[in-house]
mmCIF file of C-alpha atoms in Angstrom:
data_model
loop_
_atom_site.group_PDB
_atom_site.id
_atom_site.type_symbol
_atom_site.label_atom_id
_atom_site.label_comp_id
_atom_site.label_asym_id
_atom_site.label_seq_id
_atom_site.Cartn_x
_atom_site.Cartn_y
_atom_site.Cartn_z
ATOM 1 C CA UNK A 1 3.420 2.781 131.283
ATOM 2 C CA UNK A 2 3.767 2.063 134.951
ATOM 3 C CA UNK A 3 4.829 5.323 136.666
ATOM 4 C CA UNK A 4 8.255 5.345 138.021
ATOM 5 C CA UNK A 5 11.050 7.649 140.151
ATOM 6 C CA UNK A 6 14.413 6.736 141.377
ATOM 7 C CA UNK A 7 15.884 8.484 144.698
ATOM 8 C CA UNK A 8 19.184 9.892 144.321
ATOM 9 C CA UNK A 9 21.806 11.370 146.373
ATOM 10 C CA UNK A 10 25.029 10.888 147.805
ATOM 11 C CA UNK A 11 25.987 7.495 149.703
ATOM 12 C CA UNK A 12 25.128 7.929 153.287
ATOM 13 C CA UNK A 13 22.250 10.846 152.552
ATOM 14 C CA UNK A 14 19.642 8.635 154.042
ATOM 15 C CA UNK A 15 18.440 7.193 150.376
ATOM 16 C CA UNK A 16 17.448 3.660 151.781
ATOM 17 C CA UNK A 17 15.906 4.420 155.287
ATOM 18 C CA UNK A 18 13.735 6.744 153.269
ATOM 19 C CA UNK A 19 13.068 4.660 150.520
ATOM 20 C CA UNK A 20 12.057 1.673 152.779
ATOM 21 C CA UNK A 21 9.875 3.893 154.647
ATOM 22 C CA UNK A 22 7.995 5.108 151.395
ATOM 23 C CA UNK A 23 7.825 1.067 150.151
ATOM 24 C CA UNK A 24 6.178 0.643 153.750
ATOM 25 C CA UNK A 25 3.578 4.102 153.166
ATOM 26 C CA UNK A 26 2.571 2.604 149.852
ATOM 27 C CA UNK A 27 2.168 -0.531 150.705
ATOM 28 C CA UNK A 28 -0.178 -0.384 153.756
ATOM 29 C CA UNK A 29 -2.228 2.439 151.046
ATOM 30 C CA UNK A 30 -3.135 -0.618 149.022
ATOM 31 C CA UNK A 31 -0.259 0.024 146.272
ATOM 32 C CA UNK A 32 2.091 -2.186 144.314
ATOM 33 C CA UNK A 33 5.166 -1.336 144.436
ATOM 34 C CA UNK A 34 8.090 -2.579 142.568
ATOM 35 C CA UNK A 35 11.432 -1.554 144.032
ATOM 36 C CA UNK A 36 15.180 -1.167 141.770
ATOM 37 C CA UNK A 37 18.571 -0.719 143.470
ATOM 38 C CA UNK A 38 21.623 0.472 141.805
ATOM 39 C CA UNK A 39 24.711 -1.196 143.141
ATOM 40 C CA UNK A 40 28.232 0.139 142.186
ATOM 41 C CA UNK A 41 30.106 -2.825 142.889
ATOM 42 C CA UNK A 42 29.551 -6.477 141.774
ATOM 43 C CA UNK A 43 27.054 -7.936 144.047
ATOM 44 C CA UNK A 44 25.926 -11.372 144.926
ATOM 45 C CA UNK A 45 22.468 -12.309 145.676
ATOM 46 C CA UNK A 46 23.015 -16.274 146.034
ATOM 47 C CA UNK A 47 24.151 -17.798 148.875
ATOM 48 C CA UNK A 48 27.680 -19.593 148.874
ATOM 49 C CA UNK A 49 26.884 -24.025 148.579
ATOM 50 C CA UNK A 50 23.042 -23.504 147.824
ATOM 51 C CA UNK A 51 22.315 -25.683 144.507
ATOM 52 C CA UNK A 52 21.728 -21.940 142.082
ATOM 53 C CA UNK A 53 25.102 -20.867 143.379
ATOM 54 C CA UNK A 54 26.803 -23.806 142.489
ATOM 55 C CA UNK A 55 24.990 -23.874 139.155
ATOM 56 C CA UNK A 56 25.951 -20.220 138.526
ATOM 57 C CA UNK A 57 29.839 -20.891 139.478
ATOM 58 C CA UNK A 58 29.511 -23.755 137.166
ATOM 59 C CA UNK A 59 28.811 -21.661 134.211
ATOM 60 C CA UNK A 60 24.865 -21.150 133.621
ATOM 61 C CA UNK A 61 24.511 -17.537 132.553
ATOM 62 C CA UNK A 62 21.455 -17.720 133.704
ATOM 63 C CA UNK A 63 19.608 -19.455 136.759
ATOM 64 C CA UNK A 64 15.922 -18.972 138.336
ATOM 65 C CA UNK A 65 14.168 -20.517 141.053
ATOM 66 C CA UNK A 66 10.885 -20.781 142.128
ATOM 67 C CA UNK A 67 8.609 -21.663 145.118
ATOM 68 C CA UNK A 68 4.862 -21.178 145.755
ATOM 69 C CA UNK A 69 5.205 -17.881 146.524
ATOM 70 C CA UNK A 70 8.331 -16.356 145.230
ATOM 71 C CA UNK A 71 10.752 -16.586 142.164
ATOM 72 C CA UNK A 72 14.309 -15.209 141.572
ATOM 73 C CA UNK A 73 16.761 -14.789 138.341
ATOM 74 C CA UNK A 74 20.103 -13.818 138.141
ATOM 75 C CA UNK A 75 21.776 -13.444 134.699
ATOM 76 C CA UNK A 76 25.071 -12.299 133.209
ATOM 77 C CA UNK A 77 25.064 -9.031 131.623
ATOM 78 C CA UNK A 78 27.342 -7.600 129.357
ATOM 79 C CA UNK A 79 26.739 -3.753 130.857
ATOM 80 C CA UNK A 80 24.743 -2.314 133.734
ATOM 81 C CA UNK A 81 21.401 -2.073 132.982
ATOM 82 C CA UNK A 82 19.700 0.998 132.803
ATOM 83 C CA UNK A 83 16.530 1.703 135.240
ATOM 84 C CA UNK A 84 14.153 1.381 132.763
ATOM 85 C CA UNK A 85 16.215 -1.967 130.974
ATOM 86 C CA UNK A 86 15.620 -3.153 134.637
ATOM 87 C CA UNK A 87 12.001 -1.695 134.511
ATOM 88 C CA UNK A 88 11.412 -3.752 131.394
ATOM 89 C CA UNK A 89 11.958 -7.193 133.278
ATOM 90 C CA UNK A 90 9.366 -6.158 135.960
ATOM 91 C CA UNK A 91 6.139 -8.260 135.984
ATOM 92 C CA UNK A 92 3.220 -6.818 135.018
ATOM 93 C CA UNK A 93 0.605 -4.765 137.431
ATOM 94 C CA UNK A 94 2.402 -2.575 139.659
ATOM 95 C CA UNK A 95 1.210 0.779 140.330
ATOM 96 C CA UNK A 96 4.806 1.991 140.985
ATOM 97 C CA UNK A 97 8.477 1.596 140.362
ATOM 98 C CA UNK A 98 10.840 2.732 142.941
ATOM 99 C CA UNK A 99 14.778 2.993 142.153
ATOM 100 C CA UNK A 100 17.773 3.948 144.776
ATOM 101 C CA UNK A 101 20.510 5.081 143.189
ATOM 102 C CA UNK A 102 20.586 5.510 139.490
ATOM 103 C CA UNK A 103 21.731 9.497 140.103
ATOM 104 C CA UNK A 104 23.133 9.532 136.552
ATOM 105 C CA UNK A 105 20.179 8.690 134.575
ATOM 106 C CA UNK A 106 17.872 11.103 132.995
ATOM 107 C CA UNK A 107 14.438 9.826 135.047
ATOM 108 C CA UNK A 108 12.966 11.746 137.696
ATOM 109 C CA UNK A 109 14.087 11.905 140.528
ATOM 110 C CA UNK A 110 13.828 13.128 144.407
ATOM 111 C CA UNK A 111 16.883 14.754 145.510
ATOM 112 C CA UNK A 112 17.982 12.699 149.061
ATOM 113 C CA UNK A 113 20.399 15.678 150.675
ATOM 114 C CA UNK A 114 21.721 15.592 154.147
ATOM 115 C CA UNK A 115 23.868 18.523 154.961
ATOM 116 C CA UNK A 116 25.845 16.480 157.186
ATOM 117 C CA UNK A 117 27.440 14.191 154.500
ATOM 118 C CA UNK A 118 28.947 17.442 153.594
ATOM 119 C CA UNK A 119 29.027 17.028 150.060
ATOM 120 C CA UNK A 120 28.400 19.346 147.450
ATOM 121 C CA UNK A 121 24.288 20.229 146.382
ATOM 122 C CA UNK A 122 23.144 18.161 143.540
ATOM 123 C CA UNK A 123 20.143 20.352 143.166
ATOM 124 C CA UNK A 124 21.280 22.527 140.032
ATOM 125 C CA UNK A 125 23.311 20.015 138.745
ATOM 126 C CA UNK A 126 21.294 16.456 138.074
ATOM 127 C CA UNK A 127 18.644 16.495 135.557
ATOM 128 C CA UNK A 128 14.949 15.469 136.421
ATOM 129 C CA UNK A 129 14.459 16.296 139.762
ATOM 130 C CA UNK A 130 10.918 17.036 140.664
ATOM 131 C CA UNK A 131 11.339 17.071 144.373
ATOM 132 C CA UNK A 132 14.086 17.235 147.587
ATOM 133 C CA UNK A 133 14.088 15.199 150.464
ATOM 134 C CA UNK A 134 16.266 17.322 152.734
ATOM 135 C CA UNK A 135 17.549 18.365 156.737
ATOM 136 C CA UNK A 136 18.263 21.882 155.695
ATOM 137 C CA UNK A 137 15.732 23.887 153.553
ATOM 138 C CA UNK A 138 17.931 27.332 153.315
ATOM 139 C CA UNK A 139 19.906 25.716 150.329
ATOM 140 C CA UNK A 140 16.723 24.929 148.443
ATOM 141 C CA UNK A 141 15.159 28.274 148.143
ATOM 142 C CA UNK A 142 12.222 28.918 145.861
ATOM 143 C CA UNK A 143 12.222 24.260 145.418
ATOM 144 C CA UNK A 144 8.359 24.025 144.644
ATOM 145 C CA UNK A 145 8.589 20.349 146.037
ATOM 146 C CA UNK A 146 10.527 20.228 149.314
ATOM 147 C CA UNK A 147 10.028 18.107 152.106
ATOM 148 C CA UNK A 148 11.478 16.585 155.385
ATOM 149 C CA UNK A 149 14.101 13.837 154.721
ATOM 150 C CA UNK A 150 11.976 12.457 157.503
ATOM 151 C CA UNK A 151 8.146 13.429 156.694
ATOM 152 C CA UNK A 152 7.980 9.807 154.480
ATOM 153 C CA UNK A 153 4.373 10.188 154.596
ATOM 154 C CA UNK A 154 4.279 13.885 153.005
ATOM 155 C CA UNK A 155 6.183 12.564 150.191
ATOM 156 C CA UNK A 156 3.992 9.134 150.018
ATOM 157 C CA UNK A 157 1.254 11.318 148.954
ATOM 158 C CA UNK A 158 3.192 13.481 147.251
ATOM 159 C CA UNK A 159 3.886 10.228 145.297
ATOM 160 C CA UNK A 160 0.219 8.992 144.958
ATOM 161 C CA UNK A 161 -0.432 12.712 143.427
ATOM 162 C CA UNK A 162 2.524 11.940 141.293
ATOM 163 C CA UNK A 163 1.094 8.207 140.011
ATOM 164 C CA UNK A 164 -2.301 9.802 139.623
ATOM 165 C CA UNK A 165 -1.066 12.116 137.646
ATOM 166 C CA UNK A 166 1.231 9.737 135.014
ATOM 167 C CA UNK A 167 -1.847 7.302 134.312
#
């Protein structure tokens, strides 16, 4: 199975700066990378009068489209789809999966704190975390895994270690 991790952490803790900066690590390592986002409210991918948004508002519970180089699908659901649901509609070959969000889900995960956001730590509370991405160390005492919230690279290797590891 292809390895996988989510980062979790309050809104505003830095989550997606970090986890674009890790896609970007990977990527220019030689990796593939496959990348999941939780989203709390009802997005929309498609773009209002484009030909699969007017199918979709027609009624097609499902639409895809396809160029040379790229292809999309949106479908109805009738719940939100776990990470590894999600994972399970990945193509085939990549070395990595990389979530944002998905906090409640028993995965591992790297803890995305900023004392700042002044919310409460998640450390002792969340299940699966196996490293913390973090502006202030003194509230993660004796964390065998701690890095930087900006040292992206330190935790890109600490990532290859971790892919090396699950295969």
């Amino acid at each position: 199975m292809t390895p996988y991790i989510t980062f979790a952490g309050y809104s505003g803790s830095g989550k997606t700066t970090l986890v674009l900066k890790i896609i970007s690590y990977l990527k220019e390592k030689g990796f593939k990378v496959a990348a999941l986002k939780h989203d709390g409210h009802d997005f929309e991918m498609d773009k209002e009068g484009k030909d699969t948004y007017r199918m979709k508002k027609a009624g097609a519970d499902c639409i895809a489209i396809s160029s040379g180089s790229k292809y999309a699908m949106i479908a109805d659901s009738n719940h939100r789809l776990t990470f590894l649901e999600l994972m399970a509609k990945i193509p085939e070959g990549m070395d990595i999966v990389i979530g944002e969000g998905f906090k409640d889900e028993d995965i591992p995960k790297i803890l995305v704190y900023r004392k700042e956001i002044n919310k409460p730590n998640l450390y002792n509370t969340e299940k699966n975390i196996i490293a913390v991405a973090t502006d202030t160390f003194e509230e993660f005492n004796g964390v065998k895994n701690i890095f930087h919230i900006n040292d992206y690279q330190a935790i890109g290797e600490f990532l290859i270690n971790y892919m090396k590891n699950k295969c």
